[in-house]
Amino acid sequence: MDGDPSVEPELDSFSLFLPLPYRVAIILVLGVWAWGLNLHYLYLIKIDVPALIRYPPRTSPTFPSHHLSTYRLATLLTIPLAVSLVIFWTVTHGQASLVLAWEILPASYLFLLVLCFFLPTQRLSRTGRYRFLSILKRVGVGGIAEAKDGKFGDVLVADVLTSYAKVFGDLFVSICMFFSGSSSTGKPDRGCGGQYMVPLIISIPSLIRLRQCLIEYLRVRRDNRKAGGLGASGWGGQHLANALKYSSAFPVVILSAMQRGYDPTKIGISEKGLFRLWLLFVFLNSFYSFYWDVAKDWDLTLFSSAAERNNPEHPWGLRRHQHFHTKEMYYGVVIIDLMLRCTWSFKLSPHLDHFNDLEGGIFAMELLEVLRRWVWIFFRVEAEWVRNNRGPAPDDILLGEVNGGINEGALSPLVY
């Protein structure tokens, strides 16, 4: 079991099998596979994702499809990862001293993973990789394109980054431990770099989305001033409401860090009081985010007025135009999203309260969040496709996307 003291007091059995740098690498590579599956399934049901994110169309029928290019990149990232893992397991035999000594193997793979995005090789989906790096450069400082230049693609990438926040924190921990002299394959030191360094890293994706929302609000105000009155986007209140959603993540991160390094002499609140405060903010963040997923991102009427929710023109709680085949898919994804938004509730169980503190539990929670985001993308893209082809929802916050054409300079995530 994870945390078994009979194995090694400084290294739990799960970390002996799968050290932190490998866990980070696995989740990153799985993200590439997940994006390929998103593209593939949406292509099969006739949703043109490249058009939505303003990605140039194929100029030749001989070019591979976008999802095939992504699968190729994912395969080329997976093969060296699998080889590295096999070599690591072979040479370490699960012995703590050897696991600590062979940190160079996972570190080398992480370096290779980063390098693959910069290689000029055409067969490695060069165009898609370079465009992905370009969009990261823009959204990395909270920037967001205009609607005609691929704003929807920027929003997708930035939202994906929020789901990878804890993975980025673990990546920082791995790098910090590698260069600080302690082995990166040892017991993860999430205080590496200071008590609040990892929480700061985890907060960056939410800060990015917060800034994007504020930019969108200012754009609406600018357009309204030019028009001399309120335009189709209203006064921009939805952008402020969206900004509030991302702001609600910061108290959760801060209070989690305070609980991890709890010192009654420095914090003027009891440990139980601190936990209750954290519980309040994590509840608000989770259910606000769940409401936004359902009502705003997917345009479902589950939280709308009774007249809209019970409209006979569509199944209960859904919407008039649906691109997926059955209503059960929509109901199922709402339930899945709610469950995965509330994984923190494990802390309320006397039998599972330490699950999130175990290395295996942390890895499982990170995987589940990436899974939730993968499912979210299908329905977020489908909602945007319906808005573009059937007309936007009355309170759509991406109204500017509707009439824009594909722009050659647009950016998109991981497509060729």
Short mmCIF file of C-alpha atoms in Angstrom, two decimals:
data_model
loop_
_atom_site.label_atom_id
_atom_site.label_comp_id
_atom_site.label_asym_id
_atom_site.label_seq_id
_atom_site.Cartn_x
_atom_site.Cartn_y
_atom_site.Cartn_z
CA MET A 1 0.00 0.00 0.00
CA ASP A 2 0.98 3.62 -0.58
CA GLY A 3 2.84 4.98 2.41
CA ASP A 4 3.83 1.55 3.76
CA PRO A 5 6.52 2.32 6.40
CA SER A 6 8.01 -1.15 6.09
CA VAL A 7 9.33 -0.32 2.62
CA GLU A 8 11.35 2.82 3.28
CA PRO A 9 10.57 5.63 5.73
CA GLU A 10 11.48 8.27 3.15
CA LEU A 11 9.96 6.67 0.05
CA ASP A 12 6.52 5.08 -0.21
CA SER A 13 5.91 1.97 -2.27
CA PHE A 14 3.96 3.81 -4.97
CA SER A 15 6.87 6.21 -5.53
CA LEU A 16 9.24 3.25 -5.72
CA PHE A 17 7.19 1.95 -8.63
CA LEU A 18 6.31 5.30 -10.26
CA PRO A 19 8.42 8.28 -9.11
CA LEU A 20 7.03 11.79 -9.37
CA PRO A 21 8.76 12.79 -12.67
CA TYR A 22 7.28 9.76 -14.43
CA ARG A 23 3.82 10.57 -13.11
CA VAL A 24 4.09 14.08 -14.55
CA ALA A 25 5.27 12.68 -17.90
CA ILE A 26 2.46 10.12 -18.07
CA ILE A 27 -0.25 12.73 -17.48
CA LEU A 28 1.26 15.11 -20.03
CA VAL A 29 1.45 12.40 -22.70
CA LEU A 30 -2.08 11.21 -21.88
CA GLY A 31 -3.20 14.78 -22.55
CA VAL A 32 -1.91 14.56 -26.12
CA TRP A 33 -3.76 11.25 -26.65
CA ALA A 34 -6.90 12.80 -25.14
CA TRP A 35 -6.77 15.76 -27.53
CA GLY A 36 -6.41 13.36 -30.45
CA LEU A 37 -9.51 11.49 -29.28
CA ASN A 38 -11.39 14.78 -28.95
CA LEU A 39 -10.52 15.71 -32.51
CA HIS A 40 -11.29 12.22 -33.85
CA TYR A 41 -14.74 11.77 -32.33
CA LEU A 42 -15.84 15.32 -33.10
CA TYR A 43 -14.67 14.81 -36.68
CA LEU A 44 -16.76 11.63 -36.92
CA ILE A 45 -19.92 13.48 -35.86
CA LYS A 46 -19.20 16.27 -38.38
CA ILE A 47 -18.01 18.97 -35.99
CA ASP A 48 -15.17 20.93 -37.59
CA VAL A 49 -12.92 21.75 -34.64
CA PRO A 50 -10.18 23.43 -36.77
CA ALA A 51 -12.77 25.86 -38.14
CA LEU A 52 -13.99 26.72 -34.63
CA ILE A 53 -10.50 27.52 -33.39
CA ARG A 54 -9.62 29.34 -36.62
CA TYR A 55 -7.05 26.81 -37.76
CA PRO A 56 -6.19 26.82 -41.49
CA PRO A 57 -7.85 24.01 -43.47
CA ARG A 58 -5.88 21.30 -45.19
CA THR A 59 -4.44 22.52 -48.50
CA SER A 60 -4.06 19.02 -49.93
CA PRO A 61 -6.10 15.81 -49.60
CA THR A 62 -2.82 13.93 -49.14
CA PHE A 63 -2.21 15.62 -45.79
CA PRO A 64 -3.14 13.47 -42.78
CA SER A 65 -6.21 14.46 -40.79
CA HIS A 66 -5.72 16.58 -37.68
CA HIS A 67 -6.50 13.73 -35.30
CA LEU A 68 -4.14 11.37 -37.15
CA SER A 69 -1.32 13.90 -36.86
CA THR A 70 -2.02 14.21 -33.14
CA TYR A 71 -2.02 10.41 -32.74
CA ARG A 72 1.37 10.27 -34.47
CA LEU A 73 2.80 12.84 -32.10
CA ALA A 74 1.32 11.01 -29.11
CA THR A 75 2.82 7.71 -30.31
CA LEU A 76 6.25 9.28 -30.75
CA LEU A 77 6.03 10.65 -27.20
CA THR A 78 4.76 7.36 -25.76
CA ILE A 79 7.40 5.00 -27.16
CA PRO A 80 10.43 6.59 -25.43
CA LEU A 81 8.37 6.93 -22.23
CA ALA A 82 7.57 3.23 -22.25
CA VAL A 83 11.21 2.35 -22.98
CA SER A 84 12.42 4.63 -20.20
CA LEU A 85 10.00 3.08 -17.70
CA VAL A 86 11.00 -0.48 -18.61
CA ILE A 87 14.69 0.36 -18.22
CA PHE A 88 13.98 2.10 -14.90
CA TRP A 89 12.05 -0.85 -13.50
CA THR A 90 14.72 -3.27 -14.72
CA VAL A 91 17.68 -1.49 -13.15
CA THR A 92 16.03 -0.46 -9.87
CA HIS A 93 14.14 -3.66 -8.94
CA GLY A 94 12.01 -1.56 -6.58
CA GLN A 95 15.00 -0.87 -4.28
CA ALA A 96 14.88 2.57 -2.70
CA SER A 97 18.61 3.29 -3.04
CA LEU A 98 18.57 2.45 -6.76
CA VAL A 99 15.38 4.45 -7.35
CA LEU A 100 17.11 7.48 -5.83
CA ALA A 101 20.28 6.89 -7.82
CA TRP A 102 18.62 6.55 -11.25
CA GLU A 103 16.80 9.90 -11.31
CA ILE A 104 18.57 10.66 -14.60
CA LEU A 105 16.17 8.36 -16.49
CA PRO A 106 12.90 10.21 -15.84
CA ALA A 107 14.71 13.56 -15.95
CA SER A 108 16.07 12.71 -19.40
CA TYR A 109 12.63 11.80 -20.66
CA LEU A 110 11.12 15.08 -19.42
CA PHE A 111 13.88 16.93 -21.25
CA LEU A 112 13.13 14.89 -24.39
CA LEU A 113 9.42 15.64 -24.03
CA VAL A 114 10.08 19.38 -24.01
CA LEU A 115 12.59 19.07 -26.86
CA CYS A 116 10.04 17.30 -29.07
CA PHE A 117 7.94 20.47 -29.22
CA PHE A 118 10.86 22.45 -30.68
CA LEU A 119 12.27 19.96 -33.21
CA PRO A 120 11.87 21.19 -36.81
CA THR A 121 10.98 17.70 -38.09
CA GLN A 122 7.87 17.85 -40.29
CA ARG A 123 6.75 14.30 -39.43
CA LEU A 124 6.36 15.31 -35.80
CA SER A 125 3.42 17.62 -36.65
CA ARG A 126 5.71 20.63 -36.81
CA THR A 127 3.02 23.17 -37.75
CA GLY A 128 0.73 22.09 -34.93
CA ARG A 129 3.54 22.02 -32.35
CA TYR A 130 4.76 25.49 -33.27
CA ARG A 131 1.25 26.90 -33.22
CA PHE A 132 0.64 25.32 -29.83
CA LEU A 133 3.81 26.95 -28.50
CA SER A 134 2.67 30.27 -29.95
CA ILE A 135 -0.71 30.06 -28.27
CA LEU A 136 0.98 29.11 -24.99
CA LYS A 137 3.18 32.17 -25.31
CA ARG A 138 0.13 34.39 -25.70
CA VAL A 139 -2.13 32.86 -23.04
CA GLY A 140 0.82 32.36 -20.70
CA VAL A 141 0.64 36.04 -19.79
CA GLY A 142 -3.15 36.07 -19.74
CA GLY A 143 -3.52 37.24 -23.33
CA ILE A 144 -6.45 36.33 -25.53
CA ALA A 145 -6.95 36.73 -29.27
CA GLU A 146 -9.77 38.65 -30.86
CA ALA A 147 -12.70 36.51 -31.98
CA LYS A 148 -11.67 36.56 -35.65
CA ASP A 149 -8.15 35.41 -34.74
CA GLY A 150 -9.07 32.36 -32.70
CA LYS A 151 -10.32 33.47 -29.30
CA PHE A 152 -12.17 30.19 -28.75
CA GLY A 153 -8.91 28.25 -29.17
CA ASP A 154 -7.23 30.46 -26.58
CA VAL A 155 -10.05 29.86 -24.12
CA LEU A 156 -9.86 26.08 -24.63
CA VAL A 157 -6.11 25.98 -24.02
CA ALA A 158 -6.28 28.25 -20.98
CA ASP A 159 -9.08 26.16 -19.44
CA VAL A 160 -7.06 22.99 -20.05
CA LEU A 161 -4.14 24.60 -18.20
CA THR A 162 -6.33 25.02 -15.11
CA SER A 163 -6.91 21.26 -15.06
CA TYR A 164 -3.16 20.70 -15.25
CA ALA A 165 -2.41 23.12 -12.41
CA LYS A 166 -1.43 20.43 -9.88
CA VAL A 167 0.56 18.59 -12.54
CA PHE A 168 2.55 21.78 -13.17
CA GLY A 169 3.10 22.01 -9.43
CA ASP A 170 4.52 18.49 -9.42
CA LEU A 171 6.67 19.32 -12.45
CA PHE A 172 8.13 22.26 -10.54
CA VAL A 173 8.77 20.02 -7.52
CA SER A 174 10.60 17.49 -9.73
CA ILE A 175 12.79 20.17 -11.28
CA CYS A 176 13.44 21.87 -7.94
CA MET A 177 14.48 18.61 -6.28
CA PHE A 178 16.70 17.68 -9.24
CA PHE A 179 18.67 20.93 -9.09
CA SER A 180 18.66 21.33 -5.31
CA GLY A 181 20.76 18.24 -4.76
CA SER A 182 18.06 15.89 -3.49
CA SER A 183 16.95 13.15 -5.86
CA SER A 184 13.87 14.00 -7.95
CA THR A 185 12.83 10.34 -7.65
CA GLY A 186 12.84 10.55 -3.87
CA LYS A 187 9.97 11.42 -1.57
CA PRO A 188 8.28 14.47 -3.17
CA ASP A 189 9.19 17.62 -1.26
CA ARG A 190 6.28 19.93 -2.03
CA GLY A 191 7.90 22.57 0.14
CA CYS A 192 10.84 22.77 -2.28
CA GLY A 193 11.47 26.40 -3.15
CA GLY A 194 9.50 27.62 -0.14
CA GLN A 195 6.14 26.89 1.45
CA TYR A 196 4.17 29.02 -0.99
CA MET A 197 6.10 28.39 -4.22
CA VAL A 198 4.07 25.34 -5.29
CA PRO A 199 0.73 27.04 -4.43
CA LEU A 200 1.86 29.99 -6.56
CA ILE A 201 2.59 27.67 -9.52
CA ILE A 202 -0.80 26.00 -9.07
CA SER A 203 -2.52 29.41 -9.08
CA ILE A 204 -0.99 30.61 -12.36
CA PRO A 205 -3.55 28.94 -14.72
CA SER A 206 -6.44 30.51 -12.79
CA LEU A 207 -4.65 33.86 -12.88
CA ILE A 208 -4.36 33.48 -16.66
CA ARG A 209 -8.08 32.86 -17.07
CA LEU A 210 -8.90 35.66 -14.64
CA ARG A 211 -6.91 38.14 -16.72
CA GLN A 212 -8.53 36.87 -19.93
CA CYS A 213 -11.98 37.45 -18.46
CA LEU A 214 -11.06 40.99 -17.43
CA ILE A 215 -9.67 41.69 -20.92
CA GLU A 216 -12.95 40.48 -22.40
CA TYR A 217 -14.90 42.75 -20.05
CA LEU A 218 -12.80 45.75 -21.08
CA ARG A 219 -13.32 44.89 -24.76
CA VAL A 220 -17.08 44.87 -24.28
CA ARG A 221 -16.90 48.29 -22.61
CA ARG A 222 -14.72 49.58 -25.46
CA ASP A 223 -17.13 48.31 -28.10
CA ASN A 224 -20.12 49.77 -26.25
CA ARG A 225 -18.42 53.18 -26.11
CA LYS A 226 -17.78 53.06 -29.84
CA ALA A 227 -21.38 52.02 -30.53
CA GLY A 228 -22.77 54.66 -28.21
CA GLY A 229 -24.80 52.09 -26.25
CA LEU A 230 -25.08 48.47 -25.26
CA GLY A 231 -24.17 46.03 -28.00
CA ALA A 232 -25.02 42.35 -28.55
CA SER A 233 -22.72 41.34 -25.66
CA GLY A 234 -24.55 43.49 -23.12
CA TRP A 235 -22.51 45.36 -20.52
CA GLY A 236 -20.05 42.52 -19.97
CA GLY A 237 -21.36 41.25 -16.66
CA GLN A 238 -20.86 37.60 -17.63
CA HIS A 239 -17.14 38.17 -18.04
CA LEU A 240 -16.97 39.54 -14.50
CA ALA A 241 -19.00 36.56 -13.24
CA ASN A 242 -16.58 34.25 -15.02
CA ALA A 243 -13.64 36.13 -13.50
CA LEU A 244 -15.21 35.62 -10.07
CA LYS A 245 -15.33 31.87 -10.74
CA TYR A 246 -11.57 31.71 -11.33
CA SER A 247 -10.91 34.02 -8.38
CA SER A 248 -12.72 31.55 -6.12
CA ALA A 249 -9.87 29.08 -6.66
CA PHE A 250 -7.31 31.23 -4.84
CA PRO A 251 -8.68 30.89 -1.28
CA VAL A 252 -8.77 27.11 -1.78
CA VAL A 253 -5.10 27.01 -2.84
CA ILE A 254 -3.98 29.32 -0.04
CA LEU A 255 -5.91 27.51 2.68
CA SER A 256 -4.65 24.13 1.43
CA ALA A 257 -1.07 25.41 1.75
CA MET A 258 -1.80 26.71 5.26
CA GLN A 259 -3.19 23.32 6.29
CA ARG A 260 -0.17 21.49 4.93
CA GLY A 261 2.25 23.63 6.91
CA TYR A 262 -0.01 24.30 9.88
CA ASP A 263 1.71 26.05 12.76
CA PRO A 264 -0.57 27.23 15.60
CA THR A 265 2.02 29.82 16.63
CA LYS A 266 1.88 31.55 13.23
CA ILE A 267 -1.79 31.10 12.28
CA GLY A 268 -4.41 32.67 14.51
CA ILE A 269 -6.98 29.97 13.92
CA SER A 270 -7.38 26.39 15.08
CA GLU A 271 -6.67 23.50 12.73
CA LYS A 272 -10.36 22.53 12.80
CA GLY A 273 -11.38 26.12 12.05
CA LEU A 274 -8.89 26.27 9.17
CA PHE A 275 -10.33 23.05 7.73
CA ARG A 276 -13.89 24.39 7.98
CA LEU A 277 -12.86 27.60 6.21
CA TRP A 278 -11.21 25.55 3.46
CA LEU A 279 -14.36 23.43 3.21
CA LEU A 280 -16.50 26.53 2.71
CA PHE A 281 -14.36 27.89 -0.13
CA VAL A 282 -13.85 24.56 -1.87
CA PHE A 283 -17.62 24.01 -1.77
CA LEU A 284 -18.27 27.45 -3.31
CA ASN A 285 -15.60 26.96 -5.99
CA SER A 286 -16.76 23.47 -6.94
CA PHE A 287 -20.46 24.21 -7.24
CA TYR A 288 -19.98 27.59 -8.90
CA SER A 289 -17.71 25.91 -11.45
CA PHE A 290 -20.20 23.06 -11.92
CA TYR A 291 -23.02 25.55 -12.52
CA TRP A 292 -20.86 27.37 -15.08
CA ASP A 293 -19.97 24.12 -16.88
CA VAL A 294 -23.62 23.18 -17.30
CA ALA A 295 -25.32 26.53 -17.85
CA LYS A 296 -22.66 28.63 -19.59
CA ASP A 297 -20.11 26.33 -21.19
CA TRP A 298 -22.59 23.69 -22.41
CA ASP A 299 -25.68 25.94 -22.75
CA LEU A 300 -27.93 23.42 -21.01
CA THR A 301 -31.13 24.64 -19.34
CA LEU A 302 -30.83 22.56 -16.18
CA PHE A 303 -30.42 25.71 -14.05
CA SER A 304 -32.67 27.94 -16.16
CA SER A 305 -36.23 28.96 -15.40
CA ALA A 306 -38.89 26.25 -15.21
CA ALA A 307 -40.32 27.38 -18.57
CA GLU A 308 -36.96 26.93 -20.33
CA ARG A 309 -36.11 23.73 -18.49
CA ASN A 310 -39.46 22.12 -19.32
CA ASN A 311 -39.69 23.41 -22.87
CA PRO A 312 -41.34 20.64 -24.97
CA GLU A 313 -39.04 21.47 -27.89
CA HIS A 314 -36.13 19.71 -26.17
CA PRO A 315 -35.55 17.02 -23.53
CA TRP A 316 -35.88 18.18 -19.94
CA GLY A 317 -32.95 20.34 -18.83
CA LEU A 318 -31.13 20.21 -22.17
CA ARG A 319 -31.45 22.55 -25.17
CA ARG A 320 -33.15 22.69 -28.51
CA HIS A 321 -30.21 21.74 -30.75
CA GLN A 322 -28.05 18.76 -29.78
CA HIS A 323 -25.30 17.24 -31.85
CA PHE A 324 -24.68 14.14 -29.78
CA HIS A 325 -26.87 11.14 -30.43
CA THR A 326 -28.80 10.57 -27.22
CA LYS A 327 -30.04 12.71 -24.36
CA GLU A 328 -28.54 10.18 -21.93
CA MET A 329 -25.07 11.35 -22.98
CA TYR A 330 -25.86 14.86 -21.72
CA TYR A 331 -27.36 13.65 -18.45
CA GLY A 332 -24.45 11.29 -17.94
CA VAL A 333 -21.81 13.95 -18.46
CA VAL A 334 -23.57 16.32 -16.03
CA ILE A 335 -23.43 13.61 -13.34
CA ILE A 336 -19.78 12.79 -14.13
CA ASP A 337 -18.81 16.47 -14.03
CA LEU A 338 -20.49 16.93 -10.64
CA MET A 339 -18.82 13.86 -9.18
CA LEU A 340 -15.36 14.82 -10.42
CA ARG A 341 -15.81 18.42 -9.28
CA CYS A 342 -16.38 17.08 -5.76
CA THR A 343 -13.49 14.65 -5.27
CA TRP A 344 -12.48 16.84 -2.31
CA SER A 345 -15.40 15.25 -0.45
CA PHE A 346 -13.11 12.27 0.25
CA LYS A 347 -11.75 14.38 3.12
CA LEU A 348 -15.15 14.18 4.79
CA SER A 349 -15.04 10.39 5.01
CA PRO A 350 -13.40 8.86 8.09
CA HIS A 351 -12.12 6.03 5.89
CA LEU A 352 -10.91 8.08 2.89
CA ASP A 353 -9.86 11.35 4.53
CA HIS A 354 -6.13 10.69 3.94
CA PHE A 355 -6.55 9.47 0.36
CA ASN A 356 -5.66 12.89 -1.11
CA ASP A 357 -2.49 13.00 1.00
CA LEU A 358 -1.06 9.73 -0.32
CA GLU A 359 1.13 9.87 -3.42
CA GLY A 360 -1.05 7.32 -5.18
CA GLY A 361 -4.14 9.31 -4.23
CA ILE A 362 -2.67 12.58 -5.50
CA PHE A 363 -1.82 10.91 -8.82
CA ALA A 364 -5.34 9.48 -9.09
CA MET A 365 -6.91 12.89 -8.40
CA GLU A 366 -4.76 14.51 -11.09
CA LEU A 367 -5.75 11.82 -13.58
CA LEU A 368 -9.44 12.24 -12.74
CA GLU A 369 -9.25 16.00 -13.28
CA VAL A 370 -7.63 15.49 -16.70
CA LEU A 371 -10.39 12.96 -17.48
CA ARG A 372 -13.04 15.49 -16.44
CA ARG A 373 -11.52 18.14 -18.70
CA TRP A 374 -11.31 15.67 -21.60
CA VAL A 375 -15.05 14.98 -21.31
CA TRP A 376 -15.75 18.70 -20.83
CA ILE A 377 -14.03 19.54 -24.14
CA PHE A 378 -16.43 17.35 -26.17
CA PHE A 379 -19.48 19.21 -24.89
CA ARG A 380 -17.86 22.65 -24.82
CA VAL A 381 -16.86 22.34 -28.48
CA GLU A 382 -20.27 20.91 -29.38
CA ALA A 383 -21.99 23.89 -27.72
CA GLU A 384 -19.80 26.30 -29.65
CA TRP A 385 -20.57 24.46 -32.90
CA VAL A 386 -24.30 24.77 -32.21
CA ARG A 387 -23.90 28.50 -31.47
CA ASN A 388 -22.07 29.04 -34.75
CA ASN A 389 -24.44 27.00 -36.89
CA ARG A 390 -27.80 27.42 -35.14
CA GLY A 391 -27.31 30.83 -33.63
CA PRO A 392 -25.79 31.72 -30.25
CA ALA A 393 -27.49 31.41 -26.91
CA PRO A 394 -29.01 34.74 -25.80
CA ASP A 395 -26.35 35.24 -23.13
CA ASP A 396 -23.41 33.69 -24.98
CA ILE A 397 -20.15 35.23 -23.81
CA LEU A 398 -18.38 34.32 -27.07
CA LEU A 399 -20.79 36.09 -29.42
CA GLY A 400 -17.91 37.49 -31.42
CA GLU A 401 -17.03 34.03 -32.68
CA VAL A 402 -20.19 33.62 -34.74
CA ASN A 403 -19.39 35.48 -37.92
CA GLY A 404 -15.63 35.19 -38.05
CA GLY A 405 -13.87 33.23 -40.77
CA ILE A 406 -10.84 30.99 -40.59
CA ASN A 407 -7.74 33.10 -40.21
CA GLU A 408 -4.41 31.87 -41.56
CA GLY A 409 -2.56 33.30 -38.59
CA ALA A 410 -4.77 31.65 -36.02
CA LEU A 411 -3.39 29.39 -33.36
CA SER A 412 -4.59 26.04 -32.10
CA PRO A 413 -3.56 23.33 -29.67
CA LEU A 414 -1.63 20.30 -30.93
CA VAL A 415 -2.98 19.94 -34.45
CA TYR A 416 -0.86 19.61 -37.56
#
